[in-house]
Tab-separated table of N, CA and C in Angstrom:
chain	number	residue	atom	x	y	z
A	1281	UNK	N	8.872	-18.920	-1.462
A	1281	UNK	CA	8.783	-17.856	-0.369
A	1281	UNK	C	8.467	-16.568	-1.037
A	1282	UNK	N	7.359	-15.975	-0.624
A	1282	UNK	CA	6.868	-14.734	-1.136
A	1282	UNK	C	7.727	-13.518	-0.516
A	1283	UNK	N	8.119	-12.682	-1.506
A	1283	UNK	CA	8.934	-11.592	-1.017
A	1283	UNK	C	8.217	-10.257	-1.681
A	1284	UNK	N	8.150	-9.213	-0.860
A	1284	UNK	CA	7.620	-7.996	-1.383
A	1284	UNK	C	8.647	-6.905	-1.135
A	1285	UNK	N	8.963	-6.090	-2.137
A	1285	UNK	CA	9.998	-5.123	-2.061
A	1285	UNK	C	9.391	-3.827	-2.452
A	1286	UNK	N	9.315	-2.816	-1.589
A	1286	UNK	CA	8.790	-1.482	-1.882
A	1286	UNK	C	9.794	-0.556	-2.255
A	1287	UNK	N	9.493	0.473	-3.041
A	1287	UNK	CA	10.399	1.552	-3.420
A	1287	UNK	C	9.601	2.802	-3.650
A	1288	UNK	N	10.248	3.935	-3.773
A	1288	UNK	CA	9.528	5.154	-4.168
A	1288	UNK	C	9.215	6.177	-3.079
A	1289	UNK	N	9.506	5.831	-1.757
A	1289	UNK	CA	9.336	6.693	-0.707
A	1289	UNK	C	10.206	7.830	-0.812
A	1290	UNK	N	9.990	8.836	0.043
A	1290	UNK	CA	10.962	10.044	0.058
A	1290	UNK	C	10.346	11.072	0.890
A	1291	UNK	N	10.958	12.238	0.710
A	1291	UNK	CA	10.475	13.444	1.483
A	1291	UNK	C	9.956	14.472	0.479
A	1292	UNK	N	8.758	15.076	0.680
A	1292	UNK	CA	8.088	15.879	-0.307
A	1292	UNK	C	7.355	16.995	0.499
A	1293	UNK	N	7.252	18.147	-0.134
A	1293	UNK	CA	6.493	19.179	0.445
A	1293	UNK	C	4.943	18.928	0.254
A	1294	UNK	N	4.217	19.435	1.291
A	1294	UNK	CA	2.742	19.232	1.243
A	1294	UNK	C	2.215	19.775	-0.087
A	1295	UNK	N	1.336	19.031	-0.706
A	1295	UNK	CA	0.726	19.293	-1.986
A	1295	UNK	C	1.452	18.564	-3.117
A	1296	UNK	N	2.596	18.017	-2.816
A	1296	UNK	CA	3.353	17.304	-3.802
A	1296	UNK	C	2.820	15.862	-4.054
A	1297	UNK	N	3.625	15.147	-4.847
A	1297	UNK	CA	3.229	13.713	-5.236
A	1297	UNK	C	4.395	12.772	-5.095
A	1298	UNK	N	4.038	11.588	-4.864
A	1298	UNK	CA	5.029	10.449	-4.822
A	1298	UNK	C	4.359	9.243	-5.397
A	1299	UNK	N	5.159	8.327	-5.957
A	1299	UNK	CA	4.601	7.135	-6.514
A	1299	UNK	C	5.388	5.960	-5.924
A	1300	UNK	N	4.688	5.029	-5.125
A	1300	UNK	CA	5.246	3.906	-4.520
A	1300	UNK	C	5.109	2.688	-5.462
A	1301	UNK	N	6.107	1.864	-5.396
A	1301	UNK	CA	6.029	0.546	-6.086
A	1301	UNK	C	6.324	-0.523	-5.183
A	1302	UNK	N	5.870	-1.678	-5.545
A	1302	UNK	CA	5.996	-2.921	-4.749
A	1302	UNK	C	6.190	-4.089	-5.716
A	1303	UNK	N	7.305	-4.701	-5.707
A	1303	UNK	CA	7.501	-5.859	-6.617
A	1303	UNK	C	7.316	-7.165	-5.800
A	1304	UNK	N	6.463	-7.995	-6.263
A	1304	UNK	CA	6.218	-9.258	-5.493
A	1304	UNK	C	6.950	-10.426	-6.270
A	1305	UNK	N	7.531	-11.301	-5.521
A	1305	UNK	CA	8.200	-12.555	-6.108
A	1305	UNK	C	7.828	-13.745	-5.375
A	1306	UNK	N	7.951	-14.915	-5.968
A	1306	UNK	CA	7.620	-16.096	-5.260
A	1306	UNK	C	6.104	-16.374	-5.094
A	1307	UNK	N	5.271	-15.590	-5.782
A	1307	UNK	CA	3.736	-15.756	-5.723
A	1307	UNK	C	3.391	-16.901	-6.587
A	1308	UNK	N	2.735	-17.997	-5.945
A	1308	UNK	CA	2.196	-19.017	-6.700
A	1308	UNK	C	0.724	-19.108	-6.853
A	1309	UNK	N	-0.006	-18.409	-6.073
A	1309	UNK	CA	-1.481	-18.321	-6.083
A	1309	UNK	C	-1.883	-17.742	-7.403
A	1310	UNK	N	-3.054	-18.301	-7.838
A	1310	UNK	CA	-3.691	-17.705	-9.093
A	1310	UNK	C	-4.377	-16.401	-8.763
A	1311	UNK	N	-4.856	-16.346	-7.562
A	1311	UNK	CA	-5.635	-15.188	-7.207
A	1311	UNK	C	-5.031	-14.642	-5.923
A	1312	UNK	N	-4.915	-13.331	-5.820
A	1312	UNK	CA	-4.278	-12.699	-4.581
A	1312	UNK	C	-4.782	-11.297	-4.470
A	1313	UNK	N	-4.754	-10.773	-3.253
A	1313	UNK	CA	-5.071	-9.446	-2.949
A	1313	UNK	C	-3.815	-8.681	-2.579
A	1314	UNK	N	-3.703	-7.481	-3.099
A	1314	UNK	CA	-2.507	-6.543	-2.834
A	1314	UNK	C	-3.064	-5.302	-2.132
A	1315	UNK	N	-2.225	-4.700	-1.330
A	1315	UNK	CA	-2.623	-3.514	-0.734
A	1315	UNK	C	-1.486	-2.668	-0.144
A	1316	UNK	N	-1.863	-1.490	0.351
A	1316	UNK	CA	-0.883	-0.688	1.042
A	1316	UNK	C	-1.434	-0.367	2.476
A	1317	UNK	N	-0.551	-0.464	3.427
A	1317	UNK	CA	-0.766	0.040	4.727
A	1317	UNK	C	0.235	1.135	5.084
A	1318	UNK	N	-0.023	1.822	6.112
A	1318	UNK	CA	0.929	2.837	6.618
A	1318	UNK	C	0.924	2.841	8.151
A	1319	UNK	N	2.041	3.354	8.722
A	1319	UNK	CA	2.131	3.429	10.132
A	1319	UNK	C	2.923	4.694	10.503
A	1320	UNK	N	2.261	5.498	11.223
A	1320	UNK	CA	2.975	6.651	11.705
A	1320	UNK	C	3.537	6.384	13.079
A	1321	UNK	N	4.585	7.146	13.541
A	1321	UNK	CA	5.127	6.976	14.870
A	1321	UNK	C	4.117	6.990	15.955
A	1322	UNK	N	4.155	5.961	16.838
A	1322	UNK	CA	3.226	5.844	17.985
A	1322	UNK	C	1.836	5.598	17.594
A	1323	UNK	N	1.581	5.165	16.390
A	1323	UNK	CA	0.094	4.885	15.928
A	1323	UNK	C	0.138	3.458	15.348
A	1324	UNK	N	-1.081	2.969	15.255
A	1324	UNK	CA	-1.291	1.631	14.777
A	1324	UNK	C	-1.256	1.657	13.235
A	1325	UNK	N	-0.748	0.483	12.755
A	1325	UNK	CA	-0.804	0.372	11.296
A	1325	UNK	C	-2.191	0.370	10.744
A	1326	UNK	N	-2.384	1.120	9.634
A	1326	UNK	CA	-3.715	1.261	9.086
A	1326	UNK	C	-3.708	0.996	7.597
A	1327	UNK	N	-4.822	0.491	7.100
A	1327	UNK	CA	-4.882	0.174	5.641
A	1327	UNK	C	-5.110	1.572	4.918
A	1328	UNK	N	-4.404	1.722	3.805
A	1328	UNK	CA	-4.540	2.846	2.937
A	1328	UNK	C	-5.476	2.484	1.806
A	1329	UNK	N	-5.144	1.377	1.066
A	1329	UNK	CA	-5.843	0.973	-0.144
A	1329	UNK	C	-5.531	-0.452	-0.376
A	1330	UNK	N	-6.481	-1.058	-1.124
A	1330	UNK	CA	-6.328	-2.485	-1.579
A	1330	UNK	C	-6.860	-2.661	-2.992
A	1331	UNK	N	-6.348	-3.695	-3.602
A	1331	UNK	CA	-6.861	-4.025	-4.924
A	1331	UNK	C	-6.994	-5.587	-4.977
A	1332	UNK	N	-8.269	-6.075	-5.171
A	1332	UNK	CA	-8.476	-7.447	-5.218
A	1332	UNK	C	-8.007	-8.159	-6.523
A	1333	UNK	N	-8.028	-9.392	-6.558
A	1333	UNK	CA	-7.697	-10.121	-7.746
A	1333	UNK	C	-8.560	-9.817	-8.938
A	1334	UNK	N	-9.796	-9.363	-8.677
A	1334	UNK	CA	-10.649	-9.068	-9.849
A	1334	UNK	C	-10.523	-7.563	-10.200
A	1335	UNK	N	-9.658	-6.849	-9.578
A	1335	UNK	CA	-9.352	-5.409	-9.886
A	1335	UNK	C	-10.234	-4.439	-9.055
A	1336	UNK	N	-11.146	-4.923	-8.284
A	1336	UNK	CA	-11.894	-3.953	-7.409
A	1336	UNK	C	-10.930	-3.326	-6.428
A	1337	UNK	N	-11.160	-2.081	-6.151
A	1337	UNK	CA	-10.384	-1.285	-5.252
A	1337	UNK	C	-11.103	-0.728	-4.151
A	1338	UNK	N	-10.435	-0.444	-3.039
A	1338	UNK	CA	-11.011	0.323	-1.971
A	1338	UNK	C	-9.955	1.159	-1.267
A	1339	UNK	N	-10.379	2.300	-0.667
A	1339	UNK	CA	-9.605	3.270	-0.101
A	1339	UNK	C	-9.977	3.649	1.251
A	1340	UNK	N	-9.052	4.017	2.123
A	1340	UNK	CA	-9.394	4.712	3.332
A	1340	UNK	C	-9.997	6.014	3.001
A	1341	UNK	N	-10.869	6.495	3.868
A	1341	UNK	CA	-11.566	7.734	3.567
A	1341	UNK	C	-10.630	8.885	3.521
A	1342	UNK	N	-9.529	8.836	4.215
A	1342	UNK	CA	-8.599	9.864	4.371
A	1342	UNK	C	-7.801	10.150	3.137
A	1343	UNK	N	-7.719	9.141	2.201
A	1343	UNK	CA	-6.997	9.241	0.949
A	1343	UNK	C	-7.843	9.272	-0.320
A	1344	UNK	N	-9.127	9.051	-0.126
A	1344	UNK	CA	-9.971	9.005	-1.320
A	1344	UNK	C	-9.874	10.308	-2.136
A	1345	UNK	N	-9.747	10.129	-3.485
A	1345	UNK	CA	-9.658	11.320	-4.323
A	1345	UNK	C	-8.161	11.832	-4.462
A	1346	UNK	N	-7.317	11.246	-3.565
A	1346	UNK	CA	-5.919	11.818	-3.627
A	1346	UNK	C	-4.926	10.668	-4.059
A	1347	UNK	N	-5.212	9.496	-3.647
A	1347	UNK	CA	-4.339	8.308	-3.907
A	1347	UNK	C	-5.055	7.392	-4.905
A	1348	UNK	N	-4.192	6.732	-5.688
A	1348	UNK	CA	-4.723	5.675	-6.622
A	1348	UNK	C	-3.959	4.498	-6.675
A	1349	UNK	N	-4.532	3.325	-6.412
A	1349	UNK	CA	-3.880	2.099	-6.322
A	1349	UNK	C	-4.008	1.387	-7.684
A	1350	UNK	N	-2.961	0.701	-8.137
A	1350	UNK	CA	-3.022	0.010	-9.397
A	1350	UNK	C	-2.009	-1.109	-9.423
A	1351	UNK	N	-2.092	-1.970	-10.375
A	1351	UNK	CA	-1.190	-3.169	-10.351
A	1351	UNK	C	-0.886	-3.494	-11.802
A	1352	UNK	N	0.298	-4.191	-11.994
A	1352	UNK	CA	0.685	-4.798	-13.195
A	1352	UNK	C	0.623	-6.314	-12.981
A	1353	UNK	N	-0.445	-6.972	-13.524
A	1353	UNK	CA	-0.550	-8.448	-13.306
A	1353	UNK	C	0.594	-9.191	-13.798
A	1354	UNK	N	1.065	-8.856	-15.011
A	1354	UNK	CA	2.121	-9.657	-15.635
A	1354	UNK	C	3.454	-9.673	-14.754
A	1355	UNK	N	3.707	-8.594	-14.096
A	1355	UNK	CA	4.907	-8.431	-13.355
A	1355	UNK	C	4.689	-8.588	-11.866
A	1356	UNK	N	3.387	-8.746	-11.463
A	1356	UNK	CA	2.983	-8.667	-10.098
A	1356	UNK	C	3.647	-7.567	-9.301
A	1357	UNK	N	3.382	-6.371	-9.852
A	1357	UNK	CA	3.860	-5.113	-9.258
A	1357	UNK	C	2.731	-4.251	-8.883
A	1358	UNK	N	2.805	-3.757	-7.676
A	1358	UNK	CA	1.735	-2.897	-7.117
A	1358	UNK	C	2.198	-1.465	-7.047
A	1359	UNK	N	1.356	-0.487	-7.402
A	1359	UNK	CA	1.649	0.885	-7.364
A	1359	UNK	C	0.644	1.670	-6.471
A	1360	UNK	N	1.185	2.796	-5.969
A	1360	UNK	CA	0.302	3.755	-5.238
A	1360	UNK	C	0.739	5.090	-5.674
A	1361	UNK	N	-0.122	5.743	-6.349
A	1361	UNK	CA	0.097	7.141	-6.855
A	1361	UNK	C	-0.531	8.024	-5.725
A	1362	UNK	N	0.352	8.837	-5.130
A	1362	UNK	CA	-0.142	9.684	-4.057
A	1362	UNK	C	0.001	11.168	-4.450
A	1363	UNK	N	-1.064	11.877	-4.609
A	1363	UNK	CA	-1.122	13.213	-4.984
A	1363	UNK	C	-1.728	14.131	-3.907
A	1364	UNK	N	-1.472	15.404	-3.936
A	1364	UNK	CA	-1.902	16.301	-2.960
A	1364	UNK	C	-1.652	15.823	-1.522
A	1365	UNK	N	-0.345	15.434	-1.354
A	1365	UNK	CA	0.035	14.937	-0.025
A	1365	UNK	C	-0.117	15.855	1.001
A	1366	UNK	N	-0.389	15.329	2.246
A	1366	UNK	CA	-0.598	16.146	3.421
A	1366	UNK	C	0.372	15.643	4.501
A	1367	UNK	N	0.777	16.585	5.439
A	1367	UNK	CA	1.675	16.184	6.468
A	1367	UNK	C	1.131	14.882	7.198
A	1368	UNK	N	-0.108	14.749	7.340
A	1368	UNK	CA	-0.581	13.546	8.114
A	1368	UNK	C	-0.488	12.294	7.268
A	1369	UNK	N	-0.069	12.362	6.102
A	1369	UNK	CA	0.183	11.163	5.267
A	1369	UNK	C	1.570	10.672	5.666
A	1370	UNK	N	2.389	11.351	6.379
A	1370	UNK	CA	3.737	10.882	6.730
A	1370	UNK	C	3.668	9.533	7.522
A	1371	UNK	N	4.622	8.606	7.198
A	1371	UNK	CA	4.590	7.343	7.835
A	1371	UNK	C	5.436	6.286	7.031
A	1372	UNK	N	5.451	5.215	7.584
A	1372	UNK	CA	6.169	4.016	6.860
A	1372	UNK	C	5.070	3.343	6.114
A	1373	UNK	N	5.255	3.195	4.830
A	1373	UNK	CA	4.247	2.523	3.925
A	1373	UNK	C	4.697	1.118	3.633
A	1374	UNK	N	3.707	0.176	3.860
A	1374	UNK	CA	4.005	-1.226	3.675
A	1374	UNK	C	3.149	-1.875	2.596
A	1375	UNK	N	3.734	-2.659	1.796
A	1375	UNK	CA	2.956	-3.475	0.802
A	1375	UNK	C	2.557	-4.761	1.509
A	1376	UNK	N	1.383	-5.170	1.137
A	1376	UNK	CA	0.791	-6.325	1.693
A	1376	UNK	C	0.156	-7.301	0.650
A	1377	UNK	N	0.182	-8.598	0.955
A	1377	UNK	CA	-0.331	-9.518	-0.007
A	1377	UNK	C	-0.919	-10.707	0.625
A	1378	UNK	N	-2.121	-11.006	0.234
A	1378	UNK	CA	-2.857	-12.311	0.687
A	1378	UNK	C	-3.160	-13.172	-0.536
A	1379	UNK	N	-2.939	-14.501	-0.396
A	1379	UNK	CA	-3.417	-15.363	-1.449
A	1379	UNK	C	-4.873	-15.551	-1.350
A	1380	UNK	N	-5.574	-15.460	-2.474
A	1380	UNK	CA	-7.025	-15.641	-2.432
A	1380	UNK	C	-7.760	-14.315	-2.048
A	1381	UNK	N	-8.634	-14.457	-1.161
A	1381	UNK	CA	-9.372	-13.273	-0.752
A	1381	UNK	C	-8.522	-12.248	0.048
A	1382	UNK	N	-9.037	-11.057	0.079
A	1382	UNK	CA	-8.417	-9.982	0.816
A	1382	UNK	C	-8.534	-10.211	2.345
A	1383	UNK	N	-7.527	-9.824	3.108
A	1383	UNK	CA	-7.581	-9.867	4.558
A	1383	UNK	C	-8.795	-9.167	5.091
A	1384	UNK	N	-9.127	-9.543	6.300
A	1384	UNK	CA	-10.234	-8.819	7.057
A	1384	UNK	C	-9.761	-7.981	8.179
A	1385	UNK	N	-8.453	-8.114	8.415
A	1385	UNK	CA	-7.894	-7.269	9.458
A	1385	UNK	C	-6.393	-7.202	9.259
A	1386	UNK	N	-5.795	-6.248	9.947
A	1386	UNK	CA	-4.252	-6.119	9.805
A	1386	UNK	C	-3.570	-7.442	10.221
A	1387	UNK	N	-4.024	-8.081	11.163
A	1387	UNK	CA	-3.456	-9.351	11.641
A	1387	UNK	C	-3.609	-10.467	10.584
A	1388	UNK	N	-4.562	-10.183	9.653
A	1388	UNK	CA	-4.875	-11.299	8.702
A	1388	UNK	C	-4.028	-11.297	7.492
A	1389	UNK	N	-3.155	-10.260	7.415
A	1389	UNK	CA	-2.312	-10.197	6.233
A	1389	UNK	C	-1.239	-11.354	6.193
A	1390	UNK	N	-1.082	-11.989	5.053
A	1390	UNK	CA	-0.154	-13.096	5.022
A	1390	UNK	C	1.324	-12.642	4.845
A	1391	UNK	N	1.475	-11.629	4.002
A	1391	UNK	CA	2.885	-11.260	3.773
A	1391	UNK	C	3.010	-9.721	3.709
A	1392	UNK	N	4.134	-9.280	4.243
A	1392	UNK	CA	4.507	-7.876	4.328
A	1392	UNK	C	5.800	-7.475	3.617
A	1393	UNK	N	5.872	-6.342	3.141
A	1393	UNK	CA	7.186	-5.861	2.687
A	1393	UNK	C	7.901	-5.259	3.850
A	1394	UNK	N	9.097	-4.724	3.644
A	1394	UNK	CA	9.896	-4.144	4.670
A	1394	UNK	C	9.512	-2.597	4.975
A	1395	UNK	N	8.742	-2.094	3.940
A	1395	UNK	CA	8.338	-0.683	4.147
A	1395	UNK	C	9.177	0.301	3.506
A	1396	UNK	N	8.608	1.458	3.132
A	1396	UNK	CA	9.334	2.695	2.543
A	1396	UNK	C	8.778	3.883	3.214
A	1397	UNK	N	9.690	4.742	3.567
A	1397	UNK	CA	9.343	5.841	4.428
A	1397	UNK	C	8.826	6.971	3.537
A	1398	UNK	N	7.747	7.594	3.859
A	1398	UNK	CA	7.146	8.756	3.269
A	1398	UNK	C	7.127	9.900	4.258
A	1399	UNK	N	7.709	10.996	3.991
A	1399	UNK	CA	7.690	12.148	4.835
A	1399	UNK	C	7.180	13.378	4.063
A	1400	UNK	N	6.062	13.997	4.649
A	1400	UNK	CA	5.441	15.119	3.940
A	1400	UNK	C	5.627	16.383	4.893
A	1401	UNK	N	6.372	17.367	4.396
A	1401	UNK	CA	6.594	18.516	5.279
A	1401	UNK	C	5.769	19.712	4.774
A	1402	UNK	N	5.477	20.536	5.762
A	1402	UNK	CA	4.698	21.735	5.401
A	1402	UNK	C	5.516	23.020	5.294
């Protein structure tokens, strides 16, 4: 059973930084895609960034140049370094994992973490 556990959320002033972590356990696939989604109150869940099994990354336009996704393959741990945070970055951040190729939609994600709250105040 795959489990994803996020940590690192918190409350920070606009312009500040946070680093999220996600530890994955129970993963048996040789190749997998990892990513971060977020959901603000009364809004749909949206993808923030992803990193494929070959290390290729992609980002939402709203976070390009401010967020950096990375992973530790040995420990199957995912990170999201968030710099120059804005109030609109506020939301619950979820770790996601798919075995093999990356998902093509939110509904296509195989596994989710419980989420970690990020609040950016001005």
